[in-house]
PDB file of C-alpha atoms in Angstrom:
ATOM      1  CA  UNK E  68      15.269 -20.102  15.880  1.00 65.00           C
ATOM      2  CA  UNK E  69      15.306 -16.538  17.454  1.00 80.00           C
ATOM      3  CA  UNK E  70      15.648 -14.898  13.850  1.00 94.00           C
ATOM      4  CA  UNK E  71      18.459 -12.552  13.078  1.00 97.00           C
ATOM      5  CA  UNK E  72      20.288 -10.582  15.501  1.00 97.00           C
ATOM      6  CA  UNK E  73      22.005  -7.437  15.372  1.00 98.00           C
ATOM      7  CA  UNK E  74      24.026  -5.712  18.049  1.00 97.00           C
ATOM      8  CA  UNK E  75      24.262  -2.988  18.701  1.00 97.00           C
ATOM      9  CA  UNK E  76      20.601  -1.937  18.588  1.00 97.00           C
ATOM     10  CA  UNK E  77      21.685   1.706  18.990  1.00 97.00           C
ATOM     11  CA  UNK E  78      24.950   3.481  18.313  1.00 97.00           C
ATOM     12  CA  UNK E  79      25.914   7.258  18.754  1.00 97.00           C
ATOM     13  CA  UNK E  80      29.510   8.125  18.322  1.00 97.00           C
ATOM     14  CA  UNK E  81      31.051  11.059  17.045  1.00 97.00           C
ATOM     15  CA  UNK E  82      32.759  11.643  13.372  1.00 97.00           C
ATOM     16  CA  UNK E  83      35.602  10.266  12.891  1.00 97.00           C
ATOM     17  CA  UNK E  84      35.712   7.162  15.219  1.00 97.00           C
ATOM     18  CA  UNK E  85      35.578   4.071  13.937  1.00 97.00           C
ATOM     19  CA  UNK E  86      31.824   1.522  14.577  1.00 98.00           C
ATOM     20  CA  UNK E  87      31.742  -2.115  14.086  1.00 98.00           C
ATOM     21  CA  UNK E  88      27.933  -3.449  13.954  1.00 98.00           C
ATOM     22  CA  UNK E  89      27.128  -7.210  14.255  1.00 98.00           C
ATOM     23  CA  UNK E  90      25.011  -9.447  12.619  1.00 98.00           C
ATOM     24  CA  UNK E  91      24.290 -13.524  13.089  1.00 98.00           C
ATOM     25  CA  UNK E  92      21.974 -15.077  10.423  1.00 97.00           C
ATOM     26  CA  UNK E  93      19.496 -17.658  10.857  1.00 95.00           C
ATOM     27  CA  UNK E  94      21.265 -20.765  11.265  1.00 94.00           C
ATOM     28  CA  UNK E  95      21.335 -22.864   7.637  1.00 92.00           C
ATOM     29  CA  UNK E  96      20.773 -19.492   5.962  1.00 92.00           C
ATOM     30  CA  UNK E  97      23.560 -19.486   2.800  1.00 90.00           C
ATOM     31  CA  UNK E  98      23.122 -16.148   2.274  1.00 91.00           C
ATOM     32  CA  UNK E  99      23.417 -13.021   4.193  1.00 94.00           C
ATOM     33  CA  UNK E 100      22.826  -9.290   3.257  1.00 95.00           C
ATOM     34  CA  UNK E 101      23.672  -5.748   4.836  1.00 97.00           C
ATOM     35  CA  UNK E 102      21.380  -3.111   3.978  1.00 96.00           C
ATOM     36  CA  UNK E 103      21.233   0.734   5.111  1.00 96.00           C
ATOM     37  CA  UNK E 104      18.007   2.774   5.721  1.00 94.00           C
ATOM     38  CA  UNK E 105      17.889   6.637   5.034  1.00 89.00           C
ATOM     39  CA  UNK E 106      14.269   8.678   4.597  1.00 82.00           C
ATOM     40  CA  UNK E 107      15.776   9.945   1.196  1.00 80.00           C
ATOM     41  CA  UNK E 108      17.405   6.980  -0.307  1.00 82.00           C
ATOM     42  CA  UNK E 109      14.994   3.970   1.469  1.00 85.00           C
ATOM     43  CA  UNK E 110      16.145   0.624   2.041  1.00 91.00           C
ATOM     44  CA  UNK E 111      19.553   0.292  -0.131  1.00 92.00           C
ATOM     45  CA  UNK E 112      21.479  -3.081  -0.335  1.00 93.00           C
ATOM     46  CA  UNK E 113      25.261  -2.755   0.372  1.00 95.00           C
ATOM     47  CA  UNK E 114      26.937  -5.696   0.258  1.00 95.00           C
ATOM     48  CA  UNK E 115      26.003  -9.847   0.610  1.00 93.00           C
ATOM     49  CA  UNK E 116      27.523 -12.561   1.060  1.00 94.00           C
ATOM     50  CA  UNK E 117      26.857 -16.539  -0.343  1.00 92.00           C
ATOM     51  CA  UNK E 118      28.230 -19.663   1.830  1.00 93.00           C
ATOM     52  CA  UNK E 119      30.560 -16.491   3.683  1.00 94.00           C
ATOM     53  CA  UNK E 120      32.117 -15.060   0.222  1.00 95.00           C
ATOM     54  CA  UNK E 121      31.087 -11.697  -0.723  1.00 95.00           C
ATOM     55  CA  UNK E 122      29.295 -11.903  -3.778  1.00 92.00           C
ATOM     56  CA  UNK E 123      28.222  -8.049  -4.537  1.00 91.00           C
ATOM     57  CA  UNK E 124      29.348  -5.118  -2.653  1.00 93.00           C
ATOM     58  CA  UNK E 125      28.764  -2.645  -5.273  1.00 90.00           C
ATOM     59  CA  UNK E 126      26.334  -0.869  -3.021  1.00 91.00           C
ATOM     60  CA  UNK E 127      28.850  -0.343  -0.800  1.00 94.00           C
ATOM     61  CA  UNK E 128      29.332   3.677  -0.848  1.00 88.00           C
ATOM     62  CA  UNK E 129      33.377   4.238  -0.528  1.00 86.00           C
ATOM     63  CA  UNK E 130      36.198   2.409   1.374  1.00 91.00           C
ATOM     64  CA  UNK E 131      35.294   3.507   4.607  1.00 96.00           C
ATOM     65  CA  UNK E 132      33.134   0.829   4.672  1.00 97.00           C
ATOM     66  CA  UNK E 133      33.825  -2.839   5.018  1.00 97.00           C
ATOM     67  CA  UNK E 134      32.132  -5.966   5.449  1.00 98.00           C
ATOM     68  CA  UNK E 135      33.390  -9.857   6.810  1.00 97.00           C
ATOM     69  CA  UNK E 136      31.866 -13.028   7.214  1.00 97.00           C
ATOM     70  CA  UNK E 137      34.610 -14.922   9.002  1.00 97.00           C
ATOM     71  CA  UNK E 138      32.133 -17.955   9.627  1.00 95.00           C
ATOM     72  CA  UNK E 139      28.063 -18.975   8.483  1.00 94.00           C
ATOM     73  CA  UNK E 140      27.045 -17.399  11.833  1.00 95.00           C
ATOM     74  CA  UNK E 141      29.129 -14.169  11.701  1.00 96.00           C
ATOM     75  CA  UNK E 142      29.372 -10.918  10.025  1.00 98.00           C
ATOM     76  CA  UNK E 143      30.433  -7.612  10.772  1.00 98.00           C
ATOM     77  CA  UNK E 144      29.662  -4.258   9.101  1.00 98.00           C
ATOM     78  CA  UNK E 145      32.943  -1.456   9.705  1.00 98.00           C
ATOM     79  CA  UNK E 146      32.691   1.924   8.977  1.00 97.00           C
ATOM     80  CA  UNK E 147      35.974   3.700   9.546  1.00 97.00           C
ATOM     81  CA  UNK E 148      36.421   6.410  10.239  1.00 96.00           C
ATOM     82  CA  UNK E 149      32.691   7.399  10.668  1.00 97.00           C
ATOM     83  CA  UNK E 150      30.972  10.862   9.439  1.00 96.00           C
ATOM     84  CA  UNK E 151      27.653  12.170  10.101  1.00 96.00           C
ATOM     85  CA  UNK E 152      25.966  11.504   6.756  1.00 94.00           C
ATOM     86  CA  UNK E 153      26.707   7.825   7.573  1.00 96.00           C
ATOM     87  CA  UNK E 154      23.746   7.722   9.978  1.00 96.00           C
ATOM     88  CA  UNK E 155      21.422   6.083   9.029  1.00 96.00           C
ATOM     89  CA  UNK E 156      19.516   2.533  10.195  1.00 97.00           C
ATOM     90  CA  UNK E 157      21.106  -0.666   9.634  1.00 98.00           C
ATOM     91  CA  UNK E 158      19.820  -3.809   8.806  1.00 98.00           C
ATOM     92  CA  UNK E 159      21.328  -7.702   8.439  1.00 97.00           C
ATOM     93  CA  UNK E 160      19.127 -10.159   6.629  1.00 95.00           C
ATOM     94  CA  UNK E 161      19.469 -13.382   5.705  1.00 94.00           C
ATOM     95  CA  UNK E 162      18.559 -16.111   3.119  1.00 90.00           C
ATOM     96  CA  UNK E 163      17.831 -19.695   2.435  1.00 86.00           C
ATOM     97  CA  UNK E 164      18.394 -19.874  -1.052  1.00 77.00           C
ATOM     98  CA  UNK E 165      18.021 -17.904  -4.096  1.00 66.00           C
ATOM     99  CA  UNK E 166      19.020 -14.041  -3.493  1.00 59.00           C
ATOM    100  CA  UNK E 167      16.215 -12.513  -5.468  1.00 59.00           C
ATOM    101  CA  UNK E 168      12.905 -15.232  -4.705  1.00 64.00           C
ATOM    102  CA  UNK E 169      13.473 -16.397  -1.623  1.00 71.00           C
ATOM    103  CA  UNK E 170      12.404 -14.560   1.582  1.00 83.00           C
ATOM    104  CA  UNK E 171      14.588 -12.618   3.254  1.00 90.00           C
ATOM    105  CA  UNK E 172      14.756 -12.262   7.040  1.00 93.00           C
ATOM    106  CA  UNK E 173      15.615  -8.904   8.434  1.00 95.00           C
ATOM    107  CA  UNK E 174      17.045  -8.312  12.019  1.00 97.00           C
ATOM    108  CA  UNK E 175      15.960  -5.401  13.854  1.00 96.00           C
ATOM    109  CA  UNK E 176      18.323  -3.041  12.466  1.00 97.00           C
ATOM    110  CA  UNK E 177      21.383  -0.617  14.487  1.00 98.00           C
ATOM    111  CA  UNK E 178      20.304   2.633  14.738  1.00 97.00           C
ATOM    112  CA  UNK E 179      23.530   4.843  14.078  1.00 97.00           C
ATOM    113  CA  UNK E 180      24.233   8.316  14.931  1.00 97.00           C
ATOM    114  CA  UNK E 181      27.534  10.312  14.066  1.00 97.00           C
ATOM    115  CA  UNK E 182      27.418  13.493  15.193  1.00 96.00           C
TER     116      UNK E 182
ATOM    117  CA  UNK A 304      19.361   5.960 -10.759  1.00 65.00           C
ATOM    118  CA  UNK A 305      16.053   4.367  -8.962  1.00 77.00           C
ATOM    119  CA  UNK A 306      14.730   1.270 -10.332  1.00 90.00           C
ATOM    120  CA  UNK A 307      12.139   0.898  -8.194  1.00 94.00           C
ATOM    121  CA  UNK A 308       9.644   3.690  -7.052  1.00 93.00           C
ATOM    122  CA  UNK A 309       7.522   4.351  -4.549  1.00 94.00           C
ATOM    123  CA  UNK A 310       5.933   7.811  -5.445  1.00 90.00           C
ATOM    124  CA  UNK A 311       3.661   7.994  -2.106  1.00 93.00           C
ATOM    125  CA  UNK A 312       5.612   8.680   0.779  1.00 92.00           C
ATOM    126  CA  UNK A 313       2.519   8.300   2.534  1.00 96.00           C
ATOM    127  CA  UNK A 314      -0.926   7.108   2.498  1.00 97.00           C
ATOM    128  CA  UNK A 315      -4.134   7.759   4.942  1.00 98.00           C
ATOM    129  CA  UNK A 316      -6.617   5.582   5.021  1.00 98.00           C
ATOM    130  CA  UNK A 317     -10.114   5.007   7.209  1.00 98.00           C
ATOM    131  CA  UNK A 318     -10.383   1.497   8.986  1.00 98.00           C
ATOM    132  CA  UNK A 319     -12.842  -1.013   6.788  1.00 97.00           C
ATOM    133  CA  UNK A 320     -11.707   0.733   3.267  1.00 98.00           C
ATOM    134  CA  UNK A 321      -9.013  -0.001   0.786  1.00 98.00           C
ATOM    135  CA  UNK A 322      -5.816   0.828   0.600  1.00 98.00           C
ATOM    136  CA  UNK A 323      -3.677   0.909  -2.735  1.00 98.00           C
ATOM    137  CA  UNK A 324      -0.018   1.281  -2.518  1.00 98.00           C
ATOM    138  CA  UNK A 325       1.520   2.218  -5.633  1.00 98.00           C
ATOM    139  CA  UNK A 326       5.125   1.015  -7.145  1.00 97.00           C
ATOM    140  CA  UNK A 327       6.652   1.574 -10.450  1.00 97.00           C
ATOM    141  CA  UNK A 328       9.948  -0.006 -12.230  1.00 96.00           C
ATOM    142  CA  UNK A 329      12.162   0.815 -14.806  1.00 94.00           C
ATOM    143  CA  UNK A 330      14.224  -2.646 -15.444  1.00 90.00           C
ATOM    144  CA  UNK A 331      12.219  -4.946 -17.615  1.00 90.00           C
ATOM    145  CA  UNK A 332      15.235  -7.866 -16.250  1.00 89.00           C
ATOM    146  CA  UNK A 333      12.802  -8.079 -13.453  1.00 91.00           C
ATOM    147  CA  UNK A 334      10.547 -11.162 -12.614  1.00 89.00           C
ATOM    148  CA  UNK A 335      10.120 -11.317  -9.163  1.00 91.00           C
ATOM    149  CA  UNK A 336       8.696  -8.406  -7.174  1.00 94.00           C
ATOM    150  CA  UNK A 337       7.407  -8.748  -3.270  1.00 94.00           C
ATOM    151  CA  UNK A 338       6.506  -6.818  -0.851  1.00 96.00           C
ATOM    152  CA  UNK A 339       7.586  -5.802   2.689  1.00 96.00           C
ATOM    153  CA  UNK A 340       6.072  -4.399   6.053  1.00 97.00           C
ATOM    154  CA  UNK A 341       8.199  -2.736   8.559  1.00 95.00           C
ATOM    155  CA  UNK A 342       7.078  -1.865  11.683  1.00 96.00           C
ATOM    156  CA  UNK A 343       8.752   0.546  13.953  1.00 93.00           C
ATOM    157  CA  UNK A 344      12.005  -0.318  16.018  1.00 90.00           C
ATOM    158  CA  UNK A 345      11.575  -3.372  13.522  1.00 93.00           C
ATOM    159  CA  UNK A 346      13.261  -5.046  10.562  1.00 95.00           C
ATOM    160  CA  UNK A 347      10.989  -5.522   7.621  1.00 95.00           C
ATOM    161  CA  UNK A 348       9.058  -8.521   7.412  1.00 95.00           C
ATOM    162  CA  UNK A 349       8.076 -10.072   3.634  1.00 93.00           C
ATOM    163  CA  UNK A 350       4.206  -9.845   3.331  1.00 96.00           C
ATOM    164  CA  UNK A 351       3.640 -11.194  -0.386  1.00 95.00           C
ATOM    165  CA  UNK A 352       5.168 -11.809  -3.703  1.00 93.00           C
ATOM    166  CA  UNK A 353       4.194 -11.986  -7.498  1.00 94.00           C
ATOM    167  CA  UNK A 354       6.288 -14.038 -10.305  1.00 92.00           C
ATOM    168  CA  UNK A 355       6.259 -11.936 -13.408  1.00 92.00           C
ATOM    169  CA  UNK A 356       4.160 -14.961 -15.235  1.00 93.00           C
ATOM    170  CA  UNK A 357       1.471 -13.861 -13.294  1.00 95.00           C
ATOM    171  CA  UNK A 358      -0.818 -10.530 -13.367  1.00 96.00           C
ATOM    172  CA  UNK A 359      -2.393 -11.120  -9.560  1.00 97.00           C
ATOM    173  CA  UNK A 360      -1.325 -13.069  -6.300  1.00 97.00           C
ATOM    174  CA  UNK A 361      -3.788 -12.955  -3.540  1.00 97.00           C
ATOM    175  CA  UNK A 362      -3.302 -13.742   0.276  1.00 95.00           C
ATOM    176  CA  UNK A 363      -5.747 -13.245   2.691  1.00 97.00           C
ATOM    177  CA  UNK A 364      -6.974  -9.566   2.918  1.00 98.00           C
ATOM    178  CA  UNK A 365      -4.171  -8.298   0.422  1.00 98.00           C
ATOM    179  CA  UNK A 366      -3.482  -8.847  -2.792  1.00 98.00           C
ATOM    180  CA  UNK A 367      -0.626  -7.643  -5.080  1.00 98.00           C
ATOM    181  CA  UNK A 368      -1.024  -7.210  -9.216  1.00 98.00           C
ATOM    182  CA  UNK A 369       1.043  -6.944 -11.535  1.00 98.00           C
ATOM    183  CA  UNK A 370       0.890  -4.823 -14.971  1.00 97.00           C
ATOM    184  CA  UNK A 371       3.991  -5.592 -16.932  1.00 95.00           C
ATOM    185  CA  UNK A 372       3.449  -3.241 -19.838  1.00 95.00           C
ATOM    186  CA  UNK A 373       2.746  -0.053 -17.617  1.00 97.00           C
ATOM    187  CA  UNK A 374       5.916  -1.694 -15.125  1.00 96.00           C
ATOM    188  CA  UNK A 375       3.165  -0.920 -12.336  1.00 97.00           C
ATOM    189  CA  UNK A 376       2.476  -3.083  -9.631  1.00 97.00           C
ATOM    190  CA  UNK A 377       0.083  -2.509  -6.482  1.00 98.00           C
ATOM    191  CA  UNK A 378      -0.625  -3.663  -3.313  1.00 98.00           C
ATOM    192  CA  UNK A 379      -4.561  -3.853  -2.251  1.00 98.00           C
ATOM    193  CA  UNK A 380      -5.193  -3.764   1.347  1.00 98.00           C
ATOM    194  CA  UNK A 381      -8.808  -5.137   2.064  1.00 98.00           C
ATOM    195  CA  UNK A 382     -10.256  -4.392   4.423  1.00 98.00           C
ATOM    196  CA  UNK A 383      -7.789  -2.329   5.782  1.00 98.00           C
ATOM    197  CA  UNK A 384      -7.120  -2.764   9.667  1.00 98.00           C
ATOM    198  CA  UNK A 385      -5.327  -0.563  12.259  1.00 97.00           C
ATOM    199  CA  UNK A 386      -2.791  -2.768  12.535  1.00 97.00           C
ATOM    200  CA  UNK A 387      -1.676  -2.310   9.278  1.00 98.00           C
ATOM    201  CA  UNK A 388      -0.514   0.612  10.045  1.00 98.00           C
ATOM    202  CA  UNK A 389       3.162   0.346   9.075  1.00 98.00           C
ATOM    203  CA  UNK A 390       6.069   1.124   6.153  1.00 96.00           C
ATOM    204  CA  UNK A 391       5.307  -0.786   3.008  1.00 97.00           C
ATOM    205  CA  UNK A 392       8.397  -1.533   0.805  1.00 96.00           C
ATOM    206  CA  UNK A 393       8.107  -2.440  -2.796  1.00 96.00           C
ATOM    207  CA  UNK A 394      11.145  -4.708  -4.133  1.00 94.00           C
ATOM    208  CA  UNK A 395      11.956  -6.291  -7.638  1.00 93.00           C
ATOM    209  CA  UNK A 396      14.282  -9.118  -8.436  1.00 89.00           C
ATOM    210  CA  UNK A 397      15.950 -11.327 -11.413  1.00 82.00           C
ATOM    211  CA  UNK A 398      18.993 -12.523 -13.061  1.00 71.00           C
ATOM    212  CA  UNK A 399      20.864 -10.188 -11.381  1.00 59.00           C
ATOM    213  CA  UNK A 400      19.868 -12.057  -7.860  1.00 63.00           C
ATOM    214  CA  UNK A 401      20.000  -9.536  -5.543  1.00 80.00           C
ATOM    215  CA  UNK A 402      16.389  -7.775  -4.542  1.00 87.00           C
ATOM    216  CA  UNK A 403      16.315  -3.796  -5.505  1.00 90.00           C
ATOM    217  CA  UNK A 404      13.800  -1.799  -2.687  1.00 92.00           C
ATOM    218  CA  UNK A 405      11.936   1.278  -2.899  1.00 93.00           C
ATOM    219  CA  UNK A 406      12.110   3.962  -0.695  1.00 92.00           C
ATOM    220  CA  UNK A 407       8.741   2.929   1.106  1.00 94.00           C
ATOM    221  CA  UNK A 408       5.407   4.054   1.333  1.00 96.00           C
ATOM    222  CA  UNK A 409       4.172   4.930   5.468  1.00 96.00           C
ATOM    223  CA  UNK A 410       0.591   4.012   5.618  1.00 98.00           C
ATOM    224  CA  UNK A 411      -1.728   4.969   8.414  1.00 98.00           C
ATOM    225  CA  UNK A 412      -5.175   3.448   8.866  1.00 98.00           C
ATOM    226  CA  UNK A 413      -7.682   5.607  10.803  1.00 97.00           C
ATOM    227  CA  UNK A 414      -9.893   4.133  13.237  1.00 92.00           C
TER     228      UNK A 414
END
C-alpha cells in the first residue's frame, strides 16, 4: 500500500479564500483522523471519522472549518474563508482499529500559508 | 488546557550517549501512551508504546517507562545515533479513544 496521501503538499493563498485539502487512508483503515501542526500548540487532533461518520470534531476550532468523508477512501478538510492564523501544517492519518491503541498512520502533511 | 506535556522543546545530544525525552500528564483516564518520530517534510511515524499495566517497554535501542504516580513517562534513546535526529511526540490514550499529543520535543544528536 503506498500509505496515506495528502494533496496538496503545499498551499499558499491569501485570507479570505476558501482551501480544500485532501486526504485518502490506507485502504481497510476504519478510521481516519485530521490533525493540525503549529510550533505553539503541537500536534492537535481536529476531527475523525469511524467507518466515514464523524465521531469527534470537538477539536475543530470554529465553523470555518469543515470536514467529509463521502466514501472509506475519501476525505476532505475545508477551511472557508481562510485567515492567516490558520496556517499551520496539516496532517491525515489513519487507523485499523481502536482510536487510542492502535497505530496510527500519518500522511505527509499540507503545508498551508494564508497570508 | 494541556494534558500532555512536553517541557523540552529541544534536546542536544553527542552520538554514542543517551538521550532522555521527558513527558508529563495530567488525566489519570489514560492507559495507553506511545510515542512518535517525525522527520522533516514528513508525517510522524509511531516508534513505541507502553500499556499503563506496565512500568517499562523496550524495543531495540529505545525504551519507554512509565511512572504512574509521578504521571511521568520517558523515552531512553541508547545509544543514540545521528539518525535519530528528529521531532519526538509524546501521546496518551483511553476511554475516551482518541490519542491526545504533546507539543514535541526536537532532538539533535551530534556526531
Amino acid at each position: 500500500d503506498a500509505g496515506v496521501i495528502q494533496s496538496p503538499r503545499h498551499e499558499v493563498t491569501e485570507m479570505g479564500q476558501e482551501v480544500t485539502l485532501r486526504c485518502k487512508p490506507i485502504s481497510g483503515h476504519d478510521y481516519l483522523f485530521w490533525y493540525r501542526q503549529t510550533m505553539m500548540r503541537g500536534l492537535e487532533l481536529l476531527i475523525y471519522f469511524n467507518n466515514n461518520v464523524p465521531i469527534d470534531d470537538s477539536g475543530m476550532p470554529e465553523d470555518r472549518f469543515s470536514a467529509k468523508m463521502p466514501n472509506a477512501s475519501f476525505s476532505t478538510l475545508k477551511i472557508q474563508p481562510s485567515e492567516p492564523r490558520d496556517s499551520a501544517v496539516y496532517f491525515c492519518a489513519s487507523s485499523l482499529r481502536r482510536v487510542s491503541t492502535d497505530t496510527q498512520y500519518f500522511g505527509p502533511g499540507t503545508r498551508l500559508t494564508v497570508l | 488546557d494541556q494534558q500532555v506535556k512536553q517541557n523540552s522543546p529541544s534536546l542536544s545530544v553527542q552520538e554514542g550517549r543517551i538521550s532522555i525525552l521527558n513527558c508529563d500528564y495530567t488525566n489519570s483516564m489514560f492507559d495507553y501512551f506511545l510515542w512518535y518520530k517525525k522527520y522533516p517534510a514528513e508525517g510522524p511515524t509511531f516508534l513505541i508504546s507502553i500499556s499503563s499495566i506496565k512500568d517499562k517497554n523496550e524495543d531495540g535501542r529505545f525504551t519507554v517507562f512509565l511512572n504512574k504516580s509521578a504521571k511521568h513517562l520517558s523515552l531512553h534513546i541508547v545509544p543514540s545515533q545521528p539518525g535519530d535526529s528528529a521531532v519526538y511526540f509524546c501521546a496518551a490514550g483511553g476511554s475516551g479513544n482518541k490519542l491526545v499529543f504533546g507539543a514535541g520535543t526536537i532532538l539533535r544528536v551530534k556526531s
